Amino acid sequence: MEDISREQSETPPLLAMRDIVKQFPGVRALDGVDLDVRAGEVHCLLGQNGAGKSTLIKVLAGAHQPDSGEVLMNGEPVKLTTPTAAMKLGVATIYQELDLVDGLSVAENVFLGHEHATMGFTRRGTTNAATRKILERLGHGEIRPTTEVGRLSPAGKQVVSMARALSHDARIIVMDEPSAALAHDEVSNLFRIIREVTAQGVAVIYISHRLEEIREIGDRVTVLKDGRTVAVGLPAKDTPTNKVVSLMTGRNVEYVFPPRPDGGFGDELLTIQNCSVAGMVRDVSFSVRAGEIVGLAGLVGSGRSEIIEAVYGARKFSGKITINGEVVKPGNTTRSVGLGMGLAPEERKAQGLLLGQTVARNITLASMERYSTLGWINRKKEAEEAAHLVKALDIRPPDPNRVIKTLSGGNQQKAVIGRWLVGEGRKLLLLDEPTRGVDVGARAEIYALVRKLADEGVGVLLVSSEVPEVLGLADRVLVIREGRIVREAGAGELDEHTVLDLVMDAHPVTSAPSHD
Amino acid sequence: MTEVNPQQVSTPKADETGKAKAHAAVATPPGGGPRFSLGAIGDIPHIGLVLALVILAAVGLVTVPDSFGTASNMVSILALAATIGVITVGATFVIIGGGIDLSVGAVMALASVWATTLATQEYGPWVMMICAILVGTGAGLLNGFLISYGRMVPFIATLAMLVAARGLAQRMSNRKTQLVGPDNQLIVDLSTTRVLGLPLLVYIFAVVVIIGWLILNRTTFGRRTYAVGGNPEAARLAGINVRRHTMMLYALSGFCCGIAAILIMARTTTGSSTHGDLYELDAIAAVIIGGTLLTGGRGTIVGAILGLLIFTVITNLFILNGLNTSDQLIAKGLIIVAAVLLQRRSLNAST
């Protein structure tokens, strides 16, 4: 075992990324990022959604190749050309969704891909012994190497992922929001493991939105904004929350929001009373009026999408949800559509689109009854309706018969929203991350469309991870944290800084050591 | 304040050009203009299938010129194809809907046995036919119920039905072949009575294909079948009752098995628990050769029927040439592999 001294300012850092640039079509995801990581430290990476964190860790994992910039390990330039190359250099990445095989044992998972084997026959004894050794090193000797991974708790799986990283002799372990799936007591367990690993000289790059966690486990913080490093090596323990949040906010984004109307809103349209979703949403009550855009701001896992799914009847809930006085029934989306609701889901491709079918068929999917008699489709009317919407929404290229997967994200999203605009009578639109993966131009068009619909009297419930979007588009904002509404206010009364503070569970009163 | 984000730093000019660029990028998508439509994608495999049929026919005309091209041989090919053909129509729906039905042959056998028991035969040919259809539809509904509401994997649920239906058919018939009685010759007439040179059962086959095509391509039920198979979650969130639809698909498949049972009673003049052995494999193979994705969401009835005709013609050619059945099976296996490989190529070329 090597012993690690506390300060190594003389020796080059374990990992140094210099001026990393990564360009995607239409987006400059990384625009000159620097990162210095020392052996044995927990280095936290902070930044809002879209700041470039995921791209950066993918570069580090060998999954993306940077367009320019260099990566040094112990002062030596290295090339992370493939995930395998990255792993050989000692970089292990643990993604949010753990990539474990439930049906295999703990030991088999730990050594998956680099099994101890002779002539193709695995040596189970050796594998199990080696696994036991790693688990003991992590302080989890109680997990048996022969246990099936599917039987472990989320925290146990976290340990196995960590063991797998160590089995590769990882010197740097990247953890992407490792606490998102864990309960509170499990998080402290995770921290214990991280401390054990770093005590042995391994560096951990820790990504989380929760500032309190970063205070507890982190040594230094690097902040990203708009694909650039805006702060390097801040001390995690005593940088004031205010400063961190200021660094993250004020993103240079070209959002153009339509003006809000002067007049008031219509009658109460949607009422949610004491709604709870098991494990995700606790006792939420609010309402949406006709013509009003209500925004839900919150982190991934805060319960915001679950609220929207419950309203749509796509998820089991307790409590009472009514639209125009009619009760929403859990599990019955057909009824919800009949009551005048429409949903543009979070995962556009997985939940919204029939990718192999035409734009027209994607648009008319939810409203076939409108132009069919006893199930027989009037194809002429259908084609007219689809062509009308393609034109009205300015979907490009303006060809209803084009297969939808060939369109850009923004135009696909317009089609998903357009699905609910066939004919009149849609009362409530539920938009979950409507501009994810949408370019700037189409964003402005979607904002304008949503505002126009609201002006026509449609109620809108909007979910977005991008705080400026919620503040810019919504009339009223509900801040969601850990399944509860922690603040409700008119959009004009809130600013990005305040909302981020609330969202990240770092209210100045409770955790900031200085200021105010 | 709301019109433009206050934190916006870029100059208006830069903003405009950025927007213009974004528009340009949208207006010219990768691959240029509308080079292909869904119809064209669908057409390519069909052309391939028609070509394959033409080549097979040419082989027949060259190797067995005296027998292959005769009218009676053509009729016997169609009559042979009719039974599995009706089943294939149902199987196409199930597979496009993202499922699989392994029980079709067994359900057809059960329907044929149930319809030819002495008790049923007493009521005459019409009741026998209705009985066959009800038994088939009922078995299909049970499949669909287990899959939709019992949340069983289609492969398992219909495998269980395959085994159980075959067993029930054996029990009901005491493993004996049941003849269609002399009072019920109306059923046998379906294969012996000819209109314009073709036996009636070929017309039944044709009607089933046409109705199937219309349902799949011209009704909301057909549209939803593609949606449910292509992306069940998207279908559910669009307000489609995916479970009920899935159940209906299996019921439809069972209904087709019931019709197929009538056709096989007509052709063989019997009901038997051994009817339809391995029909499920022929039907699935025909659907796959016809370009339907086994993962659902994509496929055509015309393709499936062409696939089936290819299979039937191959069988016919091997028999006429006096070759043994083992070689025939090898040839069929090769054709399945070749068809899928060719389709993947044309699919890749078009996307």
CSV table of C-alpha atoms in Angstrom, one decimal, chain A residues 22 86 97 145 222 264 321 338 410 443 497 505:
chain,number,residue,atom,x,y,z
A,22,LYS,CA,-16.6,19.3,-27.6
A,86,ALA,CA,-10.2,4.8,-20.1
A,97,GLU,CA,-28.6,3.9,-13.6
A,145,PRO,CA,-19.9,-12.7,-3.2
A,222,THR,CA,-15.4,22.9,-9.8
A,264,GLY,CA,-56.6,37.6,-15.6
A,321,ILE,CA,-57.6,15.3,-8.8
A,338,GLY,CA,-61.5,12.2,-23.0
A,410,GLY,CA,-37.7,20.6,-31.9
A,443,ARG,CA,-37.4,26.7,-28.4
A,497,HIS,CA,-31.1,32.5,-7.6
A,505,ASP,CA,-32.0,22.2,-0.5
